[in-house]
Short mmCIF file of C-alpha atoms in Angstrom, two decimals:
data_model
loop_
_atom_site.label_atom_id
_atom_site.label_comp_id
_atom_site.label_asym_id
_atom_site.label_seq_id
_atom_site.Cartn_x
_atom_site.Cartn_y
_atom_site.Cartn_z
CA MET A 1 -55.51 -12.18 17.22
CA GLU A 2 -57.81 -11.56 14.17
CA SER A 3 -56.37 -7.70 13.41
CA ILE A 4 -53.35 -9.90 13.47
CA SER A 5 -53.53 -12.45 10.63
CA MET A 6 -55.31 -9.47 8.48
CA TRP A 7 -52.38 -7.13 9.38
CA LEU A 8 -49.53 -10.02 8.25
CA GLU A 9 -51.40 -10.78 5.10
CA SER A 10 -51.50 -7.13 3.77
CA THR A 11 -47.50 -6.40 4.68
CA GLY A 12 -47.64 -9.82 2.58
CA GLU A 13 -49.45 -8.23 -0.23
CA TRP A 14 -47.26 -5.61 -0.10
CA ILE A 15 -43.99 -7.45 -0.79
CA SER A 16 -45.20 -9.10 -2.61
CA ASN A 17 -46.67 -6.77 -5.52
CA GLY A 18 -43.39 -4.20 -4.84
CA ILE A 19 -41.73 -7.37 -5.62
CA TYR A 20 -43.66 -8.03 -8.35
CA SER A 21 -43.26 -4.12 -10.56
CA THR A 22 -40.11 -3.90 -9.93
CA PHE A 23 -38.41 -7.36 -10.87
CA ILE A 24 -41.53 -9.17 -13.10
CA VAL A 25 -43.43 -7.00 -14.73
CA ASP A 26 -41.71 -6.66 -18.53
CA GLY A 27 -39.13 -8.57 -17.25
CA ARG A 28 -37.61 -5.60 -15.40
CA TRP A 29 -34.96 -7.93 -13.30
CA VAL A 30 -33.21 -8.33 -16.70
CA TRP A 31 -32.62 -4.68 -15.82
CA PHE A 32 -31.06 -5.11 -12.03
CA LEU A 33 -28.83 -7.92 -14.29
CA ASN A 34 -27.20 -5.69 -16.71
CA GLY A 35 -27.37 -2.65 -14.46
CA ILE A 36 -24.82 -5.16 -11.91
CA LYS A 37 -23.02 -7.14 -15.02
CA ASN A 38 -21.91 -3.19 -15.79
CA THR A 39 -21.08 -2.13 -12.57
CA LEU A 40 -18.78 -5.30 -12.16
CA LEU A 41 -17.06 -4.52 -15.55
CA ILE A 42 -16.59 -0.59 -15.12
CA SER A 43 -15.11 -0.92 -11.65
CA LEU A 44 -13.02 -4.32 -13.33
CA PHE A 45 -11.56 -1.98 -16.65
CA SER A 46 -11.41 1.57 -14.29
CA VAL A 47 -9.38 -0.85 -11.36
CA LEU A 48 -7.27 -2.52 -14.11
CA LEU A 49 -6.66 1.82 -15.54
CA GLY A 50 -6.44 2.68 -12.37
CA MET A 51 -3.31 0.27 -11.56
CA ILE A 52 -1.33 1.25 -14.63
CA LEU A 53 -1.99 4.57 -13.94
CA GLY A 54 -0.84 4.07 -10.78
CA LEU A 55 2.85 2.25 -10.83
CA VAL A 56 3.86 4.63 -13.70
CA THR A 57 2.40 7.54 -11.12
CA ALA A 58 4.42 5.96 -8.41
CA LEU A 59 7.11 5.26 -10.58
CA PHE A 60 7.66 8.92 -11.63
CA ARG A 61 7.10 9.65 -7.63
CA LEU A 62 10.27 7.67 -6.73
CA SER A 63 12.48 8.66 -9.71
CA ASN A 64 15.11 11.52 -9.85
CA SER A 65 13.67 13.39 -12.09
CA LYS A 66 11.75 16.84 -10.23
CA VAL A 67 9.67 17.04 -13.90
CA LEU A 68 8.40 13.68 -13.93
CA LYS A 69 8.08 14.15 -9.22
CA ALA A 70 5.27 17.48 -9.99
CA ILE A 71 3.59 15.55 -13.14
CA GLY A 72 3.00 12.44 -10.48
CA GLY A 73 2.64 14.96 -7.50
CA THR A 74 0.45 16.54 -9.25
CA TYR A 75 -2.00 14.44 -10.10
CA VAL A 76 -2.62 12.40 -7.66
CA ASP A 77 -3.33 15.61 -5.26
CA VAL A 78 -5.78 16.72 -7.70
CA ILE A 79 -7.40 13.54 -7.92
CA ARG A 80 -7.61 12.87 -4.58
CA GLY A 81 -8.33 17.28 -3.54
CA THR A 82 -11.96 16.68 -5.96
CA PRO A 83 -15.32 15.16 -5.63
CA THR A 84 -15.37 11.87 -7.69
CA MET A 85 -18.63 13.06 -8.74
CA VAL A 86 -17.69 16.31 -9.94
CA GLN A 87 -14.62 14.49 -11.63
CA LEU A 88 -16.72 12.36 -13.51
CA LEU A 89 -19.16 14.90 -14.75
CA ILE A 90 -16.56 16.68 -16.52
CA ILE A 91 -14.95 14.15 -18.19
CA TYR A 92 -18.16 13.21 -19.15
CA TYR A 93 -20.41 16.96 -19.93
CA VAL A 94 -17.13 18.19 -20.92
CA ILE A 95 -14.23 16.59 -21.71
CA PHE A 96 -16.15 13.95 -23.55
CA ALA A 97 -19.18 15.98 -24.55
CA PRO A 98 -18.15 16.03 -28.74
CA ILE A 99 -16.66 13.21 -28.62
CA PRO A 100 -19.37 10.84 -29.28
CA ILE A 101 -17.75 7.92 -27.16
CA PRO A 102 -19.72 4.67 -25.41
CA LYS A 103 -21.03 5.58 -22.04
CA MET A 104 -19.37 2.12 -20.32
CA LEU A 105 -15.97 3.30 -22.33
CA VAL A 106 -16.41 7.27 -20.17
CA GLY A 107 -17.11 5.54 -17.13
CA ILE A 108 -14.31 3.43 -16.78
CA ILE A 109 -11.65 5.97 -17.69
CA ALA A 110 -13.86 8.57 -14.81
CA PHE A 111 -13.24 5.78 -12.43
CA GLY A 112 -10.36 4.91 -14.06
CA ILE A 113 -8.03 8.23 -14.02
CA ASN A 114 -9.77 8.60 -10.18
CA SER A 115 -8.98 5.52 -8.77
CA GLY A 116 -4.93 5.86 -10.09
CA ALA A 117 -4.15 8.61 -8.12
CA TYR A 118 -5.52 6.53 -5.04
CA ILE A 119 -3.18 3.05 -6.22
CA ALA A 120 -0.94 5.43 -7.61
CA GLU A 121 -0.11 5.94 -2.94
CA ILE A 122 -0.94 2.31 -2.37
CA VAL A 123 2.41 1.21 -4.76
CA ARG A 124 4.51 3.71 -3.43
CA GLY A 125 3.67 3.05 0.05
CA GLY A 126 4.54 -0.57 -1.21
CA ILE A 127 7.92 0.30 -2.92
CA LEU A 128 9.01 2.14 -0.30
CA SER A 129 8.04 -1.20 1.60
CA VAL A 130 10.66 -3.24 -0.07
CA ASN A 131 14.31 -3.13 2.46
CA LYS A 132 17.16 -0.55 0.73
CA GLY A 133 19.51 -3.71 1.11
CA GLN A 134 17.80 -5.50 -2.63
CA THR A 135 18.33 -2.33 -4.54
CA GLU A 136 21.95 -2.29 -3.21
CA ALA A 137 22.21 -5.95 -3.61
CA GLY A 138 21.13 -6.01 -6.90
CA ARG A 139 23.42 -2.54 -8.31
CA SER A 140 25.75 -4.35 -6.31
CA LEU A 141 25.63 -6.73 -9.29
CA GLY A 142 25.66 -4.57 -11.97
CA LEU A 143 21.74 -4.19 -13.14
CA THR A 144 20.56 -1.07 -14.14
CA ASN A 145 17.81 1.03 -11.90
CA ALA A 146 14.93 -0.05 -14.62
CA GLN A 147 16.19 -3.49 -13.84
CA THR A 148 16.23 -3.97 -10.31
CA MET A 149 13.03 -2.45 -9.85
CA THR A 150 11.13 -4.84 -12.37
CA PHE A 151 12.55 -8.11 -11.10
CA ILE A 152 13.63 -7.37 -7.55
CA ILE A 153 11.75 -4.83 -6.15
CA ILE A 154 8.24 -4.70 -7.89
CA PRO A 155 7.93 -8.46 -8.22
CA GLN A 156 7.96 -7.54 -4.10
CA ALA A 157 5.81 -5.03 -3.64
CA VAL A 158 3.29 -6.47 -5.67
CA LYS A 159 2.67 -9.45 -3.38
CA ASN A 160 2.41 -6.76 -0.33
CA ILE A 161 -0.57 -3.96 -1.75
CA LEU A 162 -2.62 -6.58 -3.63
CA PRO A 163 -4.89 -7.26 -1.21
CA ALA A 164 -5.30 -3.11 -0.15
CA LEU A 165 -5.74 -3.57 -4.66
CA ALA A 166 -8.58 -5.95 -4.47
CA ASN A 167 -9.93 -3.71 -1.92
CA GLU A 168 -9.81 -0.64 -4.49
CA PHE A 169 -12.22 -2.65 -6.99
CA ILE A 170 -14.19 -3.69 -4.39
CA VAL A 171 -14.40 -0.20 -3.32
CA LEU A 172 -15.05 1.40 -6.72
CA ILE A 173 -18.30 -1.19 -7.48
CA LYS A 174 -19.84 0.91 -4.15
CA GLU A 175 -17.99 4.63 -5.36
CA THR A 176 -18.91 3.80 -9.32
CA ALA A 177 -23.02 4.04 -8.32
CA VAL A 178 -22.98 7.17 -8.54
CA ILE A 179 -22.79 6.53 -12.58
CA GLY A 180 -25.84 6.75 -11.78
CA MET A 181 -25.79 10.71 -12.09
CA VAL A 182 -25.14 10.89 -15.71
CA ASP A 183 -26.30 7.54 -17.89
CA ASN A 184 -28.69 4.88 -16.61
CA LEU A 185 -25.97 1.59 -17.72
CA ASP A 186 -24.94 0.82 -14.41
CA LEU A 187 -27.71 -1.00 -10.47
CA VAL A 188 -27.96 2.51 -9.75
CA GLY A 189 -29.88 3.43 -13.77
CA ALA A 190 -31.51 -0.30 -13.34
CA ALA A 191 -33.54 1.03 -9.83
CA LYS A 192 -33.92 4.61 -11.36
CA LYS A 193 -35.95 2.87 -15.21
CA VAL A 194 -38.25 0.97 -12.43
CA GLN A 195 -39.02 4.04 -10.16
CA SER A 196 -39.87 5.82 -13.65
CA ARG A 197 -42.21 3.29 -14.39
CA THR A 198 -43.55 3.10 -10.83
CA TYR A 199 -42.99 5.94 -9.20
CA ASP A 200 -41.62 4.29 -6.00
CA TYR A 201 -38.65 5.28 -4.42
CA PHE A 202 -38.63 2.52 -1.82
CA TRP A 203 -38.36 -1.00 -3.60
CA PRO A 204 -35.65 0.14 -6.08
CA LEU A 205 -33.24 1.63 -3.73
CA ILE A 206 -34.15 -1.38 -1.20
CA SER A 207 -33.55 -3.72 -3.71
CA ILE A 208 -30.32 -1.93 -5.65
CA ALA A 209 -28.56 -1.30 -1.87
CA ILE A 210 -29.22 -5.13 -0.74
CA ILE A 211 -27.74 -6.12 -4.06
CA TYR A 212 -24.06 -4.10 -3.43
CA TYR A 213 -24.61 -5.49 0.11
CA VAL A 214 -24.53 -9.19 -1.37
CA VAL A 215 -22.26 -8.68 -4.07
CA ILE A 216 -19.73 -7.14 -1.52
CA LYS A 217 -20.01 -8.94 1.15
CA PHE A 218 -19.43 -12.15 -0.79
CA LEU A 219 -16.37 -10.49 -2.33
CA SER A 220 -14.97 -9.18 0.91
CA VAL A 221 -14.87 -12.99 2.74
CA LEU A 222 -12.97 -13.93 -0.68
CA LEU A 223 -10.87 -11.23 -0.50
CA ASN A 224 -9.55 -12.35 3.59
CA ARG A 225 -9.44 -16.14 2.62
CA PHE A 226 -7.08 -14.84 0.36
CA GLU A 227 -5.14 -12.77 1.94
CA ALA A 228 -5.17 -15.09 4.90
CA LYS A 229 -3.71 -17.65 2.54
CA LEU A 230 -0.69 -15.08 1.24
CA ARG A 231 0.60 -15.17 4.74
CA LYS A 232 0.83 -17.91 4.99
CA SER A 233 2.74 -18.75 2.62
CA ASP A 234 5.40 -15.48 3.33
CA VAL A 235 5.98 -18.34 6.65
CA ARG A 236 7.18 -20.77 3.81
CA MET B 1 43.33 -2.10 -9.58
CA ILE B 2 41.91 -0.06 -6.99
CA LYS B 3 44.19 3.27 -6.47
CA VAL B 4 42.04 5.90 -3.91
CA ASN B 5 43.28 9.88 -3.93
CA ASN B 6 42.56 12.35 -0.61
CA LEU B 7 38.68 9.92 -0.12
CA HIS B 8 35.80 12.94 1.52
CA LYS B 9 32.19 11.24 2.00
CA HIS B 10 30.51 14.08 4.17
CA PHE B 11 26.08 13.17 4.90
CA GLY B 12 24.63 16.47 5.71
CA LYS B 13 27.52 18.85 8.45
CA LEU B 14 28.67 14.32 9.26
CA GLU B 15 31.85 13.61 7.95
CA VAL B 16 31.86 10.07 7.95
CA LEU B 17 35.12 9.75 5.87
CA ARG B 18 38.09 12.51 6.48
CA GLY B 19 40.46 11.75 2.78
CA ILE B 20 41.56 8.98 2.43
CA ASP B 21 44.65 7.24 0.38
CA GLU B 22 44.99 3.87 -0.76
CA HIS B 23 46.46 2.13 -3.22
CA ILE B 24 44.82 -1.65 -4.04
CA LYS B 25 47.23 -4.39 -5.80
CA PRO B 26 45.40 -6.96 -7.47
CA GLY B 27 45.38 -10.04 -5.34
CA GLU B 28 45.62 -8.21 -1.60
CA LYS B 29 43.44 -9.21 1.06
CA VAL B 30 43.26 -6.15 2.58
CA VAL B 31 41.10 -6.42 5.94
CA VAL B 32 39.72 -2.99 7.61
CA ILE B 33 39.09 -2.88 11.17
CA GLY B 34 38.42 -0.08 13.72
CA PRO B 35 35.17 1.08 16.14
CA SER B 36 32.14 1.37 14.56
CA GLY B 37 31.77 4.75 13.03
CA SER B 38 34.92 5.04 12.30
CA GLY B 39 33.93 4.73 8.23
CA LYS B 40 35.14 1.96 7.71
CA SER B 41 32.15 0.93 5.71
CA THR B 42 30.97 4.14 3.85
CA PHE B 43 35.00 3.39 2.53
CA LEU B 44 33.90 -0.24 1.81
CA ARG B 45 30.82 0.83 -0.06
CA CYS B 46 31.78 4.41 -1.96
CA LEU B 47 34.29 1.68 -4.02
CA ASN B 48 31.09 0.48 -6.07
CA LEU B 49 29.35 3.97 -5.87
CA LEU B 50 26.16 2.65 -3.69
CA GLU B 51 27.32 6.09 -0.75
CA THR B 52 29.04 9.02 -3.65
CA PRO B 53 31.72 10.48 -2.34
CA THR B 54 31.16 13.94 -2.09
CA ASN B 55 35.16 14.30 -2.35
CA GLY B 56 38.29 12.40 -3.93
CA GLU B 57 38.56 10.20 -6.83
CA ILE B 58 38.38 6.33 -7.33
CA TYR B 59 40.31 5.15 -9.95
CA ILE B 60 38.93 0.88 -10.52
CA ASP B 61 41.69 -0.17 -13.30
CA GLY B 62 42.74 2.51 -14.07
CA GLU B 63 39.99 4.20 -14.98
CA CYS B 64 38.47 6.86 -13.32
CA ILE B 65 35.39 6.09 -11.58
CA THR B 66 34.28 9.42 -9.72
CA GLN B 67 34.37 11.82 -12.45
CA LYS B 68 30.45 12.16 -14.45
CA GLY B 69 29.39 10.23 -16.91
CA SER B 70 31.33 6.95 -15.56
CA ASN B 71 29.11 3.50 -16.26
CA VAL B 72 28.62 3.11 -13.41
CA ASN B 73 27.32 -0.23 -13.74
CA LYS B 74 30.25 -1.58 -15.89
CA ILE B 75 31.76 -1.07 -13.62
CA ARG B 76 29.78 -2.47 -10.81
CA GLU B 77 30.24 -5.72 -13.21
CA LYS B 78 34.42 -5.69 -12.12
CA MET B 79 32.96 -6.01 -8.25
CA GLY B 80 31.79 -8.26 -5.82
CA MET B 81 30.11 -7.10 -3.28
CA VAL B 82 28.59 -9.19 0.41
CA PHE B 83 26.57 -7.40 2.68
CA GLN B 84 26.09 -7.56 6.44
CA GLN B 85 21.74 -8.82 6.13
CA PHE B 86 22.93 -11.00 3.17
CA ASN B 87 19.94 -9.42 0.84
CA LEU B 88 19.14 -12.65 -0.69
CA PHE B 89 16.49 -11.85 -2.97
CA PRO B 90 13.13 -13.62 -1.51
CA HIS B 91 10.57 -14.24 -4.04
CA LEU B 92 13.21 -16.57 -6.18
CA THR B 93 14.53 -19.82 -5.74
CA ILE B 94 18.72 -19.65 -4.83
CA LEU B 95 19.29 -20.66 -7.78
CA ASP B 96 16.97 -18.26 -10.22
CA ASN B 97 19.50 -15.77 -6.88
CA ILE B 98 22.77 -16.29 -9.09
CA THR B 99 21.51 -16.87 -12.40
CA LEU B 100 19.62 -13.75 -12.01
CA ALA B 101 22.18 -10.86 -13.39
CA PRO B 102 24.17 -13.14 -15.50
CA ILE B 103 21.24 -13.47 -17.71
CA LYS B 104 19.70 -9.46 -17.66
CA VAL B 105 23.33 -8.48 -17.65
CA LYS B 106 25.79 -10.22 -19.44
CA LYS B 107 22.95 -11.24 -21.61
CA MET B 108 23.95 -15.05 -20.56
CA ALA B 109 21.96 -17.82 -21.47
CA LYS B 110 19.68 -19.50 -19.17
CA PRO B 111 21.04 -23.40 -20.11
CA ASP B 112 24.96 -21.48 -19.10
CA ALA B 113 23.74 -19.59 -16.05
CA GLU B 114 22.96 -23.12 -14.31
CA LYS B 115 24.83 -24.73 -15.16
CA LEU B 116 28.06 -21.66 -14.08
CA ALA B 117 25.79 -21.63 -10.84
CA MET B 118 25.63 -25.34 -10.05
CA GLU B 119 29.05 -25.05 -10.14
CA LEU B 120 29.06 -22.00 -7.27
CA LEU B 121 26.96 -23.87 -5.72
CA GLU B 122 28.99 -26.49 -4.97
CA ARG B 123 32.49 -24.64 -4.37
CA VAL B 124 29.85 -23.30 -1.42
CA GLY B 125 28.89 -26.33 -0.82
CA LEU B 126 25.25 -26.08 -0.89
CA VAL B 127 23.94 -27.69 -4.57
CA ASP B 128 20.89 -29.54 -2.72
CA LYS B 129 19.60 -25.91 -1.70
CA ALA B 130 19.17 -25.00 -5.31
CA ASN B 131 15.47 -25.29 -5.47
CA ALA B 132 15.14 -23.82 -1.87
CA TYR B 133 14.43 -19.99 -1.18
CA PRO B 134 15.81 -17.27 0.98
CA ALA B 135 13.71 -17.92 4.55
CA GLN B 136 15.19 -21.82 3.80
CA LEU B 137 17.76 -21.24 4.34
CA SER B 138 20.36 -20.59 8.09
CA GLY B 139 21.89 -17.30 7.80
CA GLY B 140 24.94 -18.85 7.80
CA GLN B 141 23.97 -21.02 4.59
CA GLN B 142 22.81 -17.27 3.24
CA GLN B 143 26.06 -15.38 3.47
CA ARG B 144 26.95 -18.42 1.59
CA ILE B 145 24.37 -17.95 -1.59
CA ALA B 146 25.21 -14.37 -1.71
CA ILE B 147 28.02 -15.41 -1.73
CA ALA B 148 28.22 -17.42 -5.56
CA ARG B 149 25.76 -15.02 -6.29
CA ALA B 150 28.79 -12.22 -6.65
CA LEU B 151 30.66 -14.58 -7.75
CA ALA B 152 27.79 -15.71 -11.33
CA MET B 153 29.30 -12.32 -12.17
CA SER B 154 33.28 -13.01 -12.82
CA PRO B 155 34.34 -10.16 -9.92
CA GLU B 156 37.99 -9.03 -10.06
CA ILE B 157 37.85 -7.84 -6.45
CA MET B 158 35.36 -8.44 -3.68
CA LEU B 159 33.93 -6.15 -0.32
CA PHE B 160 32.35 -8.17 1.97
CA ASP B 161 30.88 -5.83 4.34
CA GLU B 162 30.18 -7.18 8.39
CA PRO B 163 29.62 -10.79 6.36
CA THR B 164 29.29 -12.60 9.74
CA SER B 165 28.10 -9.58 11.82
CA ALA B 166 24.89 -11.05 11.10
CA LEU B 167 25.44 -14.61 12.15
CA ASP B 168 24.87 -16.54 15.24
CA PRO B 169 28.47 -16.60 16.16
CA GLU B 170 28.39 -21.35 15.46
CA MET B 171 27.44 -20.07 11.98
CA VAL B 172 30.31 -17.28 11.30
CA GLY B 173 33.12 -20.67 10.64
CA GLU B 174 31.29 -22.01 7.56
CA VAL B 175 31.24 -18.06 5.93
CA LEU B 176 35.17 -17.33 6.91
CA GLU B 177 35.71 -20.82 5.51
CA VAL B 178 34.07 -20.12 1.47
CA MET B 179 35.66 -16.36 2.03
CA LYS B 180 39.67 -18.32 3.17
CA ASP B 181 39.01 -20.69 0.17
CA LEU B 182 38.59 -17.51 -2.48
CA ALA B 183 41.92 -15.72 -1.22
CA GLU B 184 43.30 -18.76 -1.74
CA ALA B 185 41.97 -19.06 -5.32
CA GLY B 186 43.47 -15.72 -5.39
CA MET B 187 41.24 -13.18 -5.30
CA THR B 188 41.09 -9.63 -4.64
CA MET B 189 39.54 -8.78 -1.54
CA VAL B 190 38.74 -5.53 0.46
CA VAL B 191 37.03 -6.77 3.45
CA VAL B 192 35.65 -5.50 6.74
CA THR B 193 35.00 -7.38 9.95
CA HIS B 194 35.12 -7.45 13.09
CA GLU B 195 36.81 -10.61 13.31
CA MET B 196 40.63 -10.62 14.13
CA GLY B 197 41.18 -13.82 13.55
CA PHE B 198 40.45 -14.12 10.13
CA ALA B 199 42.57 -10.84 9.66
CA ARG B 200 45.72 -12.39 11.62
CA GLU B 201 44.68 -15.55 8.75
CA VAL B 202 44.92 -14.24 6.23
CA ALA B 203 45.12 -10.39 5.21
CA SER B 204 48.86 -9.51 3.73
CA ARG B 205 47.86 -6.26 4.95
CA VAL B 206 45.98 -4.70 6.77
CA LEU B 207 43.44 -0.73 7.66
CA PHE B 208 43.26 0.52 11.01
CA MET B 209 39.96 2.78 9.80
CA ASP B 210 39.34 5.86 13.43
CA GLN B 211 37.45 9.02 12.44
CA GLY B 212 36.89 8.48 9.18
CA VAL B 213 40.60 8.24 8.00
CA VAL B 214 43.25 5.50 7.74
CA VAL B 215 45.35 5.57 11.17
CA GLU B 216 47.37 2.44 11.30
CA GLN B 217 48.37 0.19 8.62
CA GLY B 218 50.36 -3.27 7.87
CA THR B 219 50.78 -6.91 7.33
CA PRO B 220 48.57 -7.54 10.21
CA ASP B 221 51.21 -9.38 12.13
CA GLU B 222 52.73 -5.30 12.58
CA VAL B 223 49.95 -4.25 12.75
CA PHE B 224 48.35 -6.48 16.28
CA ASN B 225 51.71 -7.49 17.61
CA ASN B 226 52.61 -4.13 17.23
CA PRO B 227 50.57 -0.91 17.13
CA LYS B 228 52.39 1.98 17.14
CA ASN B 229 49.56 4.36 17.49
CA GLU B 230 47.67 4.97 20.39
CA ARG B 231 44.52 4.63 19.32
CA THR B 232 45.10 1.36 17.89
CA GLN B 233 46.92 -0.35 20.94
CA LEU B 234 43.75 1.68 22.37
CA PHE B 235 41.43 -0.85 20.38
CA LEU B 236 43.04 -3.72 20.38
CA SER B 237 43.67 -3.95 23.75
CA LYS B 238 39.44 -4.18 23.86
CA VAL B 239 39.13 -6.53 20.82
CA LEU B 240 41.82 -9.33 21.34
#
């Protein structure tokens, strides 16, 4: 009996010490707060940049021009065929090495280019999923190819791909963790900063794992509700 | 108005159209009949270049549309098309479905386009559906809207590609009614259909197509009551 209570006491002490040294000392919780803020910002702006790149690339790949098709195809092929981490290192240490630029922006550019290739495929699938008759109806009314895309095909495609785009944002929140390899600005960076002071891996890493999990769970639940709502509006 | 010379269309090895010569005059109502796979729809779709002919020429108002560099969009403005599957834009209201092309292509002011749309809705008897979405309408209503949408571009020619084939039987009548009104108003029409009653009543000329060629043509009376070609006789004996 006595040994159990002693064990409980020492465990409680171990946990409270861990939390204290990880979050409270020197106001380290602010590092985590900044870290999650940066992680979310990088993911959000990356997915926005990725959407622009993805839409352009998808249109390239669906165009009649062989040159544009080749450009779009190569971009998607290269990005999907190389590790994200290698892309990040090249953009960080090679391309932007001589140019002074906020590190956050480098991360956004790197992950924007990366997710652009994946979003291009999502958008392409979305556009192809719109019935061919819609294009024919648009063209038969005298609309140009571009007008048909803009006013008829893309608005319908967007509705089909919105859930996939939101999912891409959630994926990026996890993917951007490799930014911790080059800089300390995201959530992983906060853990590294703490670890370099306490020489303890356990608490900082377990902490950010929990934070990542909670944030992603929360967003996934939101996304599921949003999807259900979209499906409902389809019935109309 | 429409002149077709030696029109050919191949899909890979498959020859769908094998030399069609046709002259459609203003105000004519040409009904194209024939067994499935005979090339009727392909012929119609070639007229506004939804299919690119493999060979041959098409002239619209004396202008050759099959040569390179012809302005396809300008030509399509002159021709309205109604599809078997209606192809209304599901993300737009009925009103927006009708006004989209006049606003974007003809640069019509929005109030003018809406006024025009309401007039057309009146004509097809669906004024109360202006703010509905296509999915809320029955098939027959959707097809009437599709006709109104095509008319909004004030076309000189209307092309109908089996407009009633996807409809429940009880809705066929309302669509044919709208088409009859249109015919009486003097519109030049080319109609691909299986509605022999409509062909009899409305057509100024009936074309019977089989295996990619026009086998026989004439007034409805000639084709339906006195078919000369064996294949026409065989087809009519099956459908009438």
